[in-house]
Structure formats: C-alpha cells, structure tokens
Coordinates of C-alpha atoms in Angstrom, one line a residue:
M1 CA -60.6 -16.0 17.0
A2 CA -62.3 -12.7 16.1
R3 CA -65.7 -14.5 15.6
V4 CA -65.6 -16.1 19.0
L5 CA -64.7 -12.8 20.7
A6 CA -67.5 -11.1 18.8
Q7 CA -70.1 -13.5 20.0
Q8 CA -69.1 -13.2 23.7
L9 CA -68.4 -9.5 23.5
G10 CA -71.8 -8.9 22.0
E11 CA -73.4 -10.6 25.0
R12 CA -71.6 -8.3 27.4
L13 CA -72.5 -5.2 25.4
G14 CA -76.1 -6.2 24.9
Q15 CA -75.9 -5.8 21.1
P16 CA -74.5 -7.9 18.2
V17 CA -70.9 -7.5 17.2
I18 CA -70.4 -8.4 13.5
V19 CA -67.2 -9.6 11.9
E20 CA -66.6 -8.2 8.4
N21 CA -63.8 -9.7 6.4
K22 CA -61.7 -7.3 4.3
G23 CA -58.9 -9.2 2.8
G24 CA -55.9 -7.9 0.8
A25 CA -52.6 -6.1 1.2
G26 CA -51.6 -8.3 4.2
G27 CA -54.5 -7.0 6.2
G28 CA -53.8 -3.4 5.0
I29 CA -57.2 -2.9 3.4
A30 CA -59.0 -3.7 6.6
A31 CA -56.6 -1.6 8.7
E32 CA -57.1 1.4 6.4
A33 CA -60.9 1.1 6.6
V34 CA -60.9 1.2 10.4
A35 CA -58.3 3.9 10.5
R36 CA -60.7 6.1 8.5
A37 CA -63.8 5.1 10.3
T38 CA -65.7 7.4 12.7
P39 CA -64.0 7.1 16.2
D40 CA -67.2 6.3 18.1
G41 CA -66.4 2.7 19.3
Y42 CA -68.6 1.0 16.7
T43 CA -65.9 0.1 14.3
L44 CA -63.0 -1.9 15.6
F45 CA -59.9 -3.6 14.0
F46 CA -58.7 -7.1 14.7
G47 CA -55.0 -6.4 14.3
T48 CA -52.0 -8.7 14.2
T49 CA -48.2 -8.6 14.4
G50 CA -48.2 -8.6 10.6
T51 CA -50.6 -5.7 10.1
L52 CA -49.2 -3.5 12.9
A53 CA -45.6 -4.3 13.4
I54 CA -44.3 -5.9 10.1
N55 CA -46.3 -4.0 7.4
P56 CA -44.8 -0.6 8.2
S57 CA -41.4 -1.8 7.1
L58 CA -42.6 -4.3 4.4
Y59 CA -45.0 -2.1 2.4
R60 CA -43.5 0.9 0.5
H61 CA -46.9 2.7 0.3
L62 CA -48.7 1.8 3.5
R63 CA -51.9 3.8 3.7
Y64 CA -52.2 3.8 7.5
D65 CA -49.9 4.5 10.5
P66 CA -50.2 1.7 13.1
V67 CA -49.3 4.1 15.9
K68 CA -51.0 7.4 14.9
D69 CA -54.2 6.1 13.3
F70 CA -55.3 3.6 16.0
A71 CA -56.2 3.6 19.7
P72 CA -55.2 0.2 21.1
V73 CA -58.0 -1.5 23.2
S74 CA -56.6 -4.8 24.3
L75 CA -54.3 -7.6 23.3
M76 CA -56.2 -10.9 22.9
A77 CA -53.8 -13.7 22.6
T78 CA -50.3 -14.7 21.5
T79 CA -48.9 -17.7 19.7
M80 CA -45.7 -18.9 18.2
N81 CA -44.2 -20.8 15.2
V82 CA -42.4 -24.1 15.2
L83 CA -39.4 -25.0 13.2
V84 CA -40.0 -28.3 11.4
V85 CA -37.7 -30.2 9.0
N86 CA -38.1 -33.1 6.6
P87 CA -37.4 -36.2 8.7
R88 CA -34.8 -37.3 6.2
L89 CA -32.7 -34.3 6.9
A90 CA -29.5 -35.1 8.9
A91 CA -30.4 -32.9 11.8
D92 CA -31.9 -34.2 15.0
D93 CA -31.9 -30.9 16.9
L94 CA -31.3 -27.2 16.4
S95 CA -27.6 -27.3 16.9
G96 CA -27.3 -30.2 14.4
L97 CA -29.2 -28.1 11.9
I98 CA -27.0 -25.1 12.4
K99 CA -23.9 -27.3 12.0
L100 CA -25.3 -28.8 8.8
A101 CA -26.0 -25.3 7.4
K102 CA -22.5 -24.2 8.2
D103 CA -21.0 -27.3 6.7
K104 CA -23.0 -27.0 3.5
P105 CA -23.5 -23.3 2.9
G106 CA -26.3 -22.6 0.4
D107 CA -27.5 -26.2 0.2
L108 CA -30.4 -25.9 2.7
T109 CA -33.7 -24.1 1.9
F110 CA -36.6 -22.9 4.0
G111 CA -40.2 -22.3 2.7
S112 CA -42.7 -19.7 3.8
A113 CA -46.2 -18.5 3.1
G114 CA -44.7 -15.6 1.2
N115 CA -42.3 -12.6 1.5
G116 CA -42.8 -10.7 4.7
S117 CA -45.0 -13.4 6.4
S118 CA -44.2 -14.3 10.0
N119 CA -42.8 -17.6 9.0
H120 CA -40.5 -15.9 6.4
L121 CA -39.2 -13.5 9.0
S122 CA -38.8 -16.3 11.5
G123 CA -36.4 -17.9 9.1
E124 CA -34.6 -14.6 8.4
L125 CA -34.2 -14.0 12.1
F126 CA -33.0 -17.6 12.6
R127 CA -30.3 -17.1 9.9
T128 CA -29.1 -14.0 11.6
E129 CA -29.1 -15.2 15.2
A130 CA -27.4 -18.4 14.2
G131 CA -24.4 -16.4 12.8
G132 CA -25.4 -15.5 9.3
L133 CA -26.3 -18.9 7.9
Q134 CA -26.6 -19.3 4.1
I135 CA -30.0 -20.8 3.8
T136 CA -32.1 -20.0 0.7
H137 CA -35.6 -18.7 1.2
V138 CA -38.4 -20.2 -1.0
P139 CA -41.6 -18.1 -0.9
Y140 CA -44.9 -19.8 -1.6
K141 CA -48.5 -18.5 -2.0
G142 CA -49.5 -19.7 1.5
S143 CA -48.2 -22.3 4.0
A144 CA -50.1 -25.3 2.4
P145 CA -48.0 -25.5 -0.8
A146 CA -44.8 -25.0 1.2
L147 CA -45.8 -27.9 3.5
V148 CA -46.4 -30.1 0.4
D149 CA -42.9 -29.5 -0.8
L150 CA -41.4 -30.0 2.7
L151 CA -43.1 -33.4 3.0
G152 CA -41.8 -34.2 -0.5
G153 CA -38.3 -33.3 0.4
R154 CA -38.1 -30.4 -2.1
I155 CA -37.3 -27.9 0.7
S156 CA -35.4 -28.6 3.9
M157 CA -37.4 -26.8 6.5
M158 CA -40.1 -24.2 7.4
F159 CA -41.4 -22.2 10.3
D160 CA -45.2 -22.7 10.6
T161 CA -47.9 -22.2 13.2
I162 CA -48.0 -24.9 15.9
S163 CA -51.7 -25.7 15.3
Q164 CA -50.9 -26.5 11.6
Q165 CA -48.1 -28.9 12.5
T166 CA -49.0 -30.8 15.7
Q167 CA -50.6 -33.7 13.8
N168 CA -47.7 -33.9 11.2
I169 CA -45.2 -33.9 14.1
A170 CA -47.2 -36.6 16.0
L171 CA -47.3 -38.8 12.8
G172 CA -43.6 -38.4 12.2
K173 CA -44.2 -36.6 8.8
V174 CA -42.0 -33.8 10.0
R175 CA -39.5 -33.4 12.8
A176 CA -39.9 -30.4 15.2
L177 CA -36.6 -28.9 16.3
A178 CA -37.7 -25.8 18.2
V179 CA -40.6 -23.4 18.9
T180 CA -40.1 -19.7 18.5
G181 CA -41.5 -18.3 21.7
P182 CA -39.8 -17.5 25.0
K183 CA -41.3 -20.6 26.6
R184 CA -42.4 -24.1 25.5
S185 CA -45.8 -24.6 24.0
P186 CA -48.3 -26.7 26.0
L187 CA -49.2 -28.4 22.7
L188 CA -45.6 -29.4 22.1
P189 CA -44.0 -29.7 25.6
Q190 CA -41.3 -32.0 24.3
V191 CA -40.0 -29.4 21.9
P192 CA -37.5 -26.9 23.3
T193 CA -37.5 -23.2 22.6
A194 CA -34.9 -21.8 20.2
Q195 CA -33.5 -19.9 23.2
E196 CA -33.1 -23.2 25.1
A197 CA -31.4 -24.6 22.1
G198 CA -28.8 -21.9 22.1
L199 CA -30.2 -18.9 20.3
K200 CA -30.5 -16.6 23.3
N201 CA -32.0 -13.6 21.5
F202 CA -34.4 -15.5 19.3
D203 CA -38.1 -14.7 20.0
V204 CA -40.9 -14.8 17.4
T205 CA -44.1 -14.2 19.3
I206 CA -47.2 -13.6 17.2
W207 CA -50.0 -11.6 18.7
F208 CA -53.6 -10.6 18.0
G209 CA -55.5 -7.7 19.4
V210 CA -58.3 -5.2 19.1
L211 CA -57.9 -1.5 18.2
A212 CA -60.2 1.4 17.5
P213 CA -59.7 4.5 15.3
A214 CA -57.5 7.2 16.8
G215 CA -59.6 9.8 18.7
T216 CA -62.1 7.3 20.2
P217 CA -63.1 8.7 23.6
V218 CA -61.2 7.2 26.5
P219 CA -64.4 6.1 28.4
I220 CA -65.4 4.0 25.3
L221 CA -61.9 2.5 25.1
D222 CA -61.9 1.6 28.8
R223 CA -65.3 -0.1 28.5
L224 CA -64.3 -2.1 25.5
S225 CA -61.0 -3.0 27.0
R226 CA -62.6 -4.1 30.3
D227 CA -65.1 -6.3 28.5
I228 CA -62.6 -7.9 26.2
R229 CA -60.3 -8.7 29.1
A230 CA -63.2 -10.3 31.0
V231 CA -64.0 -12.4 27.9
M232 CA -60.4 -13.5 27.4
E233 CA -60.0 -14.4 31.1
T234 CA -62.9 -16.9 31.1
A235 CA -61.9 -20.6 31.4
D236 CA -63.7 -21.4 28.2
M237 CA -61.8 -18.9 26.2
K238 CA -58.5 -19.9 27.6
K239 CA -59.3 -23.5 26.7
L240 CA -60.3 -22.5 23.2
M241 CA -57.1 -20.5 22.7
L242 CA -55.0 -23.4 23.9
A243 CA -56.6 -25.7 21.4
Q244 CA -55.5 -23.3 18.7
G245 CA -51.9 -23.2 20.0
A246 CA -52.4 -19.8 21.5
E247 CA -52.4 -18.3 25.0
A248 CA -55.1 -15.8 26.1
K249 CA -53.3 -12.7 27.1
P250 CA -55.5 -9.6 27.5
T251 CA -53.8 -6.3 28.4
T252 CA -54.6 -2.7 29.1
P253 CA -54.6 -0.2 26.2
A254 CA -51.3 1.2 27.4
E255 CA -49.6 -2.2 27.5
F256 CA -50.9 -3.1 24.0
S257 CA -49.6 0.3 22.7
A258 CA -46.2 -0.4 24.1
L259 CA -46.0 -3.8 22.5
I260 CA -46.9 -2.5 19.1
K261 CA -44.2 0.2 19.3
H262 CA -41.6 -2.4 20.5
D263 CA -42.3 -4.8 17.7
I264 CA -42.2 -2.2 15.0
S265 CA -38.7 -1.4 16.2
K266 CA -37.9 -5.1 16.4
W267 CA -39.1 -6.2 12.9
G268 CA -38.0 -3.2 10.9
P269 CA -34.3 -4.2 10.8
V270 CA -35.2 -7.8 10.0
V271 CA -37.3 -6.8 7.0
K272 CA -34.6 -4.3 5.8
A273 CA -31.8 -6.9 6.2
C274 CA -33.6 -9.5 4.1
G275 CA -34.6 -7.0 1.4
A276 CA -38.3 -7.9 1.5
S277 CA -40.5 -5.2 0.0
L278 CA -44.1 -5.0 -1.3
D279 CA -46.2 -2.3 -2.9

C-alpha cells in the first residue's frame, strides 16, 4: 500500500518518494525514526492502528508518543478482519459459536499472529462483548502458522485479514461467521458484520495513514494531505484497495488526528483487560 502511494505521490510532487522498511518492535523502530527526523516534510511515517493506537498500551517502554511526536497528514485506507472457524466446529453462525462457548467454557481456542496483534485483540474484544466467554488465546509467530493449525483442527477459530481468507472461505477450508467492521465487506457480501449478528458494540476497523514529524510547517502538511487525498480518490487506487480487502478513505489532518486519539482510548482498556504486555 505504501509503495503504490509512493509512486503516485512522487508523480504529483515531481520527485521520487522512496519507501524504506524499518522492521521491529511492532513498527516502533520506524515510528521512532520518523519522530526524531527533521520536520521538513521529507521524512514521513506510514502508520497503522497497531503502531499508533495499540502500541501505547501494549509496550511498556515505548520510545515515541503517537500524539505529541507526529503531525497527521491523511488517513489512506481502512480494512477489517473476518472471524473464521474450522468447518468441523459445531457452529454455523456467530450466535451458535457464542452458545457453544458458553456451553463448553474453556474448550474453545482462538489463534492469533501474536500478543497485541489486531487479530489477538479482535478475539479479546469478542470475548468481552459476547459476555465474557472463556476462550483460550493461542499466540503464534504470524498468521500463517495459526492458519495451519486452524485448518488442521488444532485450534477452533481465528480473526484474520479478509484478503488472507477469501480463497479459503470460497474453497470451504474455513467457515466465515462475521466480519469485524461496521458494514459488510464487498469481498464477502454474504458474511454479516458482528454487529448484525448481535454484538452491537463490536467494531474492529484497521486503518493505515501517513504522518510527519511534529513541528512540520502547516503549508507542507496541507500540500501533502491534498496530494495524498487526490491519489486515494482516483478510480485506480480505489480498485486496488478493494482488491486488498480495503477501502480508500482519505481524510484531513484534523480528522486523522481525532481518529488516532479515539482509538488510543478504545484499545487501551482492551489491552489492559487481557494482560498483554511487551518490552
């Protein structure tokens, strides 16, 4: 997503935009590098729900402040997870799964890409919103090994990105019970939202956006925001996002800032309740 934006943004700015990967600490190494960069508009951060809204509660020694250290430029896109279960599980829909979990407390398991990941916290929020279900979390080192165990029947369910599961759902390898966003996904129009299925306050919307270091001059932020919004509003970009299970959703800097603050408040209690913590 960042690379496609970089190419088209570079064309509008009349100079190349280079994507530099800085992995580690759940995106924290990259975030810290941008937070400490010169605020001249030449160094930007591709931020996510995880790096900006979840990490502040998850990491005990976070080396950046997602609110104070960055100047939001624009949201790019949003996506959601899908709850999938092993087809042999005796649950045809979300209400059936909740009933099964209540009838057999502690028997069901859900896998994730690791502690504090969006699919882990999707499961924790699900347990809470469904009335405190006793479902055991099984963390993995990534979604791929979790999926292997789901297909093999060694775990009961998992929340995963829609783009990773559309083919498995179509082939009947897994059964989709609900998507986590506030509306149905165009890639899975037959799958209801968790809200439609009865969990009225359940919403896990994952977002991606661009930020600059705090102190970047407003005229630069406005220019970048305007150009990013123009790129994201093109028909080609909307089509590309849809193919990835995402929705192009550019915003103003103020709107993006409000979203970050809202989701920090939303995910903090969830992280605290499940006891997830990283150094």
